Amino acid sequence: MVTSQHPDDHPAKDTAATDVQPVPQDLLDQCAREPIRIPGGIQPHGALAVFHGPDMTLIQASANLGAVLDRPISFDGTQTLGDVVGPHTALEGDVLRWAGGRETTFLEQYQIDGRTFHVTGHRARQGLILEFEELDESERARSASFYPLLRDFLETSDGLKTVADLSAGVAAEVRTLTGFNRVLIYRFDEDWNGTVIAETGDGTLPSYLDLRFPASDIPAQARELYRLNRLRLIPTASYTPVPLVPPLCPADGAPLDLGVAALRSVSPVHLEYMRNMGTAASLSISIVIDDRLWGLISCHHAQTRYVGPQIRAACDFLGRIVAQQIAARERAAEIDERLRLKSIETELVAHLARAPGFQAGLVECASQWLALTNSAGAAVVTDGIVLSTGKAPPIDSILALSDWVRTRNIEQIYSTNCLSAEWPPGKDIAQVASGVIAIPISRLHASFIFWFRPEVVETVRWGGDPRAAKATDTSGRLHPRLSFESWKQEVRDRAQPWRQAELLSAIDFRGAIVNFVLQRAEERAQLTEELQRSNKELEAFSYSISHDLRAPFRHIAGYAELLGEEEPNLKTLSRHYLDGIIAAALSAGQLVDDLLHFSQLGRTSLRMTRIDMAKVMSEIRRSLDLDERQRAVTWDIGPLPPAWGDTTLVRQALFNLVENAVKYSREATPPRIRIRGQDRGADVLYTVEDNGVGFDMNYAGKLFQVFQRLHRQEDFEGTGIGLALTKRIIDRHGGTLEAKGAVGQGATFSFTLPKRQSTPQAAPPLAAPPLAAPPLAGGNRGLA
């Protein structure tokens, strides 16, 4: 994006066009659509003929065909190719053989009535087109020196390692061949602006080296013709076009397509452009790489200058050789860069494979992450979390950019070196992120890896003000520029363009990251499956062990009691031992019952119904009042809205929490239990609060684990399973369970239950019929 423009210290001196006005967009569009392929005429330095049908009937020709060949020409459809060129030449037979073959072009020299003509032919949908140019004897003599020149260039060009050196070498070679005053190498950028990267001249014409010319100087349809027809000569910019006769091709009644004809007449606007430049003659040789127009070898002369077909053929050969050598050098540079970046990618991916997560691994290897695309900053966005390194935009901007990139439905990669031109908010972060590469790593979420490049403020020297590349006069007629004086422009909000190797590196890295994420997902899925299988096995084992141990412990307690009754005269110490056996057996039996109930909970389906929580609490209070009748408990029970769940399990969960509150507040004076319920719309929140011993919040994470206690068992009885069982019950209902407390200041337990029916969590099939278990009385607010 251009933010400011500054004319050179030597502004354009041309003041003749005081009536020239800025060009309306519709006229620019009209220029871009100018039918330059069908001009209806040719340049006068040769002649053109169109033949049709198996007998090669002449159906259309340039008006000067008879004058050039010095033969009578009839346009009534009665003449054939043999009539046009005469019987004393092999041209007719050669053309017929070529027309029946597969070669695309025809290039030969023939004697016609004692004169030598260079004949060029190509096929068109409207007929077979032949072009005739008479050869100059002096040029024929010079052609003998072409081979040594071309050979010497080919031998020396291998030592020209850079594109700049190679361009300078071919410019000098072409100027030697053609004798033009100035030869320059013109390279297109990604926006089709052209820059003169090499130049040689005799000083007759001004230097344009390093100047840039706007894309509008060579419109798209003109560039396409340069790609298809690699050589174009204009001996004089003041020629009068030779019309075609008849004006429309009889084959289809349409104008003749002269897109690949060497003699094609050019646009009047281009001829005026040449005259404004001070150029009377020009020769253009296209540099085409991978079927794309890379640049031009552009020759200019201050006077009229004709270059014959043989010299042009030598120049065309040079242009093709240079295109191959430029392509080879650019490919070699890209391959070297690809190998270097691939080495960095391999090192980075190896580190990520050892990291717990690829996001953290990227930050740990920030230098490799940035070097992967030669960037100054980078960021990774996953699930709304941003991790960045280097010179990156603020987090809010990265998240906004992530949301915008997601709307573009990028499959593999998005890249730009001028973000603000596509995303207006990008102007605010242009200093660090004018250039952006983004690769998506998720199809479901706005998850991306970004690389950033800062803006590079650049002063560009144009060959004239690009805003005045074309203009109109007072009559509305379109004119090319009038001035080519150097004009400076400061360009902002643009970063160094991304190279192809860097973009491919990002694409390859995306593949590695996606595979990495998929591999980790598979590993997690496999681990989850193994854990589920292990949990089922453990549940089955605990169920079996608990079931099998219940009877032995009850037998121990029962036989110990019977022994005491049979031996009433036992010593006091023996009686103490016997009481200990009974207590231990009862405790172990209670633990087994708790384990059995805990293991059953994961194997039993929920029976969901509406629960009257006030009624449930009333039953729990009566039960506890009977157990705690030796001491008074102050109850503060507020409204308890109904919930939805399995009545038996919810009663068990609430019983455990209230029983724990009573147990751990026994030392308080008086013990107070406060119970409340709150309807929150989608669910109901219940709280159980006591004024007992409380607990240290640093150990709150252990409260709901099996056999974890925060107090000594000698001080408070219990098996250490009660809260774990409560947590499991609440989880099965899709609710939450939390605990807050402070040492000596009591504790508060809060849990939620659904307010209305919802789909309960499915339980696995039963391995055996469930056994009823009594409510658990053991708490586990203790640390062993």
Tab-separated table of N, CA and C in Angstrom, residues 335-394:
chain	number	residue	atom	x	y	z
A	335	ILE	N	16.203	-24.952	-4.806
A	335	ILE	CA	16.509	-26.292	-4.277
A	335	ILE	C	17.424	-26.187	-3.064
A	336	ASP	N	18.443	-25.337	-3.163
A	336	ASP	CA	19.347	-25.157	-2.016
A	336	ASP	C	18.576	-24.649	-0.801
A	337	GLU	N	17.679	-23.690	-1.041
A	337	GLU	CA	16.902	-23.149	0.069
A	337	GLU	C	15.929	-24.191	0.618
A	338	ARG	N	15.323	-24.974	-0.279
A	338	ARG	CA	14.416	-26.031	0.178
A	338	ARG	C	15.143	-27.041	1.042
A	339	LEU	N	16.344	-27.424	0.644
A	339	LEU	CA	17.119	-28.380	1.430
A	339	LEU	C	17.476	-27.807	2.792
A	340	ARG	N	17.844	-26.524	2.802
A	340	ARG	CA	18.185	-25.895	4.084
A	340	ARG	C	16.964	-25.841	5.002
A	341	LEU	N	15.830	-25.436	4.457
A	341	LEU	CA	14.616	-25.350	5.271
A	341	LEU	C	14.131	-26.737	5.688
A	342	LYS	N	14.328	-27.741	4.823
A	342	LYS	CA	13.917	-29.101	5.177
A	342	LYS	C	14.736	-29.626	6.349
A	343	SER	N	16.004	-29.266	6.383
A	343	SER	CA	16.843	-29.663	7.513
A	343	SER	C	16.342	-29.042	8.807
A	344	ILE	N	15.927	-27.777	8.742
A	344	ILE	CA	15.376	-27.113	9.928
A	344	ILE	C	14.070	-27.781	10.345
A	345	GLU	N	13.220	-28.088	9.348
A	345	GLU	CA	11.939	-28.742	9.658
A	345	GLU	C	12.162	-30.095	10.342
A	346	THR	N	13.119	-30.879	9.834
A	346	THR	CA	13.397	-32.190	10.419
A	346	THR	C	13.825	-32.057	11.870
A	347	GLU	N	14.697	-31.087	12.137
A	347	GLU	CA	15.152	-30.866	13.514
A	347	GLU	C	13.998	-30.435	14.409
A	348	LEU	N	13.138	-29.548	13.892
A	348	LEU	CA	12.024	-29.045	14.692
A	348	LEU	C	11.003	-30.141	14.968
A	349	VAL	N	10.656	-30.926	13.949
A	349	VAL	CA	9.672	-31.993	14.137
A	349	VAL	C	10.193	-33.039	15.116
A	350	ALA	N	11.501	-33.341	15.059
A	350	ALA	CA	12.076	-34.300	16.002
A	350	ALA	C	11.926	-33.812	17.438
A	351	HIS	N	12.088	-32.509	17.648
A	351	HIS	CA	11.898	-31.968	18.997
A	351	HIS	C	10.432	-32.028	19.415
A	352	LEU	N	9.535	-31.704	18.476
A	352	LEU	CA	8.113	-31.729	18.808
A	352	LEU	C	7.651	-33.133	19.190
A	353	ALA	N	8.270	-34.140	18.568
A	353	ALA	CA	7.883	-35.519	18.882
A	353	ALA	C	8.187	-35.868	20.337
A	354	ARG	N	9.177	-35.159	20.932
A	354	ARG	CA	9.532	-35.428	22.328
A	354	ARG	C	8.822	-34.505	23.300
A	355	ALA	N	8.179	-33.444	22.771
A	355	ALA	CA	7.531	-32.452	23.633
A	355	ALA	C	6.154	-32.963	24.056
A	356	PRO	N	5.690	-32.543	25.244
A	356	PRO	CA	4.359	-32.965	25.691
A	356	PRO	C	3.245	-32.444	24.797
A	357	GLY	N	3.441	-31.308	24.139
A	357	GLY	CA	2.474	-30.721	23.216
A	357	GLY	C	3.220	-29.919	22.174
A	358	PHE	N	2.714	-29.913	20.929
A	358	PHE	CA	3.465	-29.232	19.877
A	358	PHE	C	3.484	-27.723	20.089
A	359	GLN	N	2.456	-27.153	20.751
A	359	GLN	CA	2.450	-25.718	20.982
A	359	GLN	C	3.639	-25.301	21.847
A	360	ALA	N	3.789	-25.982	22.994
A	360	ALA	CA	4.919	-25.663	23.870
A	360	ALA	C	6.236	-25.986	23.184
A	361	GLY	N	6.246	-27.062	22.384
A	361	GLY	CA	7.468	-27.421	21.677
A	361	GLY	C	7.893	-26.360	20.680
A	362	LEU	N	6.931	-25.723	20.022
A	362	LEU	CA	7.264	-24.637	19.098
A	362	LEU	C	7.928	-23.475	19.816
A	363	VAL	N	7.381	-23.098	20.963
A	363	VAL	CA	7.938	-21.972	21.716
A	363	VAL	C	9.339	-22.318	22.222
A	364	GLU	N	9.538	-23.578	22.621
A	364	GLU	CA	10.849	-23.988	23.107
A	364	GLU	C	11.900	-23.937	21.991
A	365	CYS	N	11.488	-24.169	20.756
A	365	CYS	CA	12.409	-24.127	19.610
A	365	CYS	C	12.077	-22.915	18.740
A	366	ALA	N	12.017	-21.759	19.358
A	366	ALA	CA	11.587	-20.545	18.654
A	366	ALA	C	12.469	-20.221	17.457
A	367	SER	N	13.778	-20.413	17.579
A	367	SER	CA	14.677	-20.037	16.479
A	367	SER	C	14.412	-20.889	15.242
A	368	GLN	N	14.211	-22.205	15.438
A	368	GLN	CA	13.892	-23.064	14.294
A	368	GLN	C	12.507	-22.760	13.740
A	369	TRP	N	11.583	-22.472	14.626
A	369	TRP	CA	10.221	-22.125	14.197
A	369	TRP	C	10.239	-20.922	13.266
A	370	LEU	N	10.990	-19.889	13.645
A	370	LEU	CA	11.078	-18.682	12.815
A	370	LEU	C	11.873	-18.950	11.538
A	371	ALA	N	12.969	-19.733	11.670
A	371	ALA	CA	13.820	-19.982	10.507
A	371	ALA	C	13.129	-20.826	9.454
A	372	LEU	N	12.069	-21.513	9.826
A	372	LEU	CA	11.365	-22.387	8.894
A	372	LEU	C	10.848	-21.621	7.683
A	373	THR	N	10.515	-20.338	7.854
A	373	THR	CA	10.061	-19.497	6.740
A	373	THR	C	10.822	-18.173	6.692
A	374	ASN	N	11.944	-18.105	7.406
A	374	ASN	CA	12.744	-16.877	7.454
A	374	ASN	C	11.905	-15.684	7.911
A	375	SER	N	11.210	-15.885	9.033
A	375	SER	CA	10.288	-14.877	9.545
A	375	SER	C	10.875	-14.179	10.763
A	376	ALA	N	10.259	-13.049	11.124
A	376	ALA	CA	10.671	-12.311	12.318
A	376	ALA	C	9.800	-12.648	13.518
A	377	GLY	N	8.600	-13.153	13.293
A	377	GLY	CA	7.691	-13.493	14.389
A	377	GLY	C	6.823	-14.661	13.995
A	378	ALA	N	6.235	-15.311	15.001
A	378	ALA	CA	5.366	-16.459	14.746
A	378	ALA	C	4.398	-16.611	15.905
A	379	ALA	N	3.301	-17.311	15.642
A	379	ALA	CA	2.299	-17.558	16.679
A	379	ALA	C	1.542	-18.826	16.332
A	380	VAL	N	1.033	-19.493	17.363
A	380	VAL	CA	0.162	-20.651	17.182
A	380	VAL	C	-1.110	-20.396	17.967
A	381	VAL	N	-2.253	-20.616	17.313
A	381	VAL	CA	-3.569	-20.381	17.922
A	381	VAL	C	-4.308	-21.712	17.966
A	382	THR	N	-4.654	-22.159	19.178
A	382	THR	CA	-5.443	-23.379	19.359
A	382	THR	C	-6.459	-23.146	20.464
A	383	ASP	N	-7.732	-23.387	20.127
A	383	ASP	CA	-8.816	-23.255	21.105
A	383	ASP	C	-8.818	-21.888	21.787
A	384	GLY	N	-8.544	-20.831	21.003
A	384	GLY	CA	-8.558	-19.480	21.541
A	384	GLY	C	-7.337	-19.116	22.365
A	385	ILE	N	-6.346	-19.995	22.452
A	385	ILE	CA	-5.122	-19.744	23.211
A	385	ILE	C	-4.010	-19.417	22.225
A	386	VAL	N	-3.264	-18.350	22.498
A	386	VAL	CA	-2.215	-17.883	21.606
A	386	VAL	C	-0.861	-18.014	22.293
A	387	LEU	N	0.074	-18.648	21.607
A	387	LEU	CA	1.472	-18.673	22.026
A	387	LEU	C	2.271	-18.059	20.887
A	388	SER	N	3.116	-17.095	21.192
A	388	SER	CA	3.850	-16.394	20.141
A	388	SER	C	5.317	-16.284	20.503
A	389	THR	N	6.114	-15.939	19.493
A	389	THR	CA	7.540	-15.737	19.694
A	389	THR	C	8.018	-14.710	18.690
A	390	GLY	N	9.165	-14.098	18.986
A	390	GLY	CA	9.726	-13.099	18.082
A	390	GLY	C	8.888	-11.836	18.040
A	391	LYS	N	8.949	-11.142	16.917
A	391	LYS	CA	8.207	-9.906	16.732
A	391	LYS	C	6.832	-10.238	16.156
A	392	ALA	N	5.874	-10.423	17.069
A	392	ALA	CA	4.519	-10.820	16.682
A	392	ALA	C	3.522	-9.755	17.121
A	393	PRO	N	2.343	-9.690	16.480
A	393	PRO	CA	1.310	-8.730	16.875
A	393	PRO	C	0.771	-9.049	18.267
A	394	PRO	N	-0.006	-8.127	18.862
A	394	PRO	CA	-0.662	-8.412	20.148
A	394	PRO	C	-1.627	-9.590	20.011
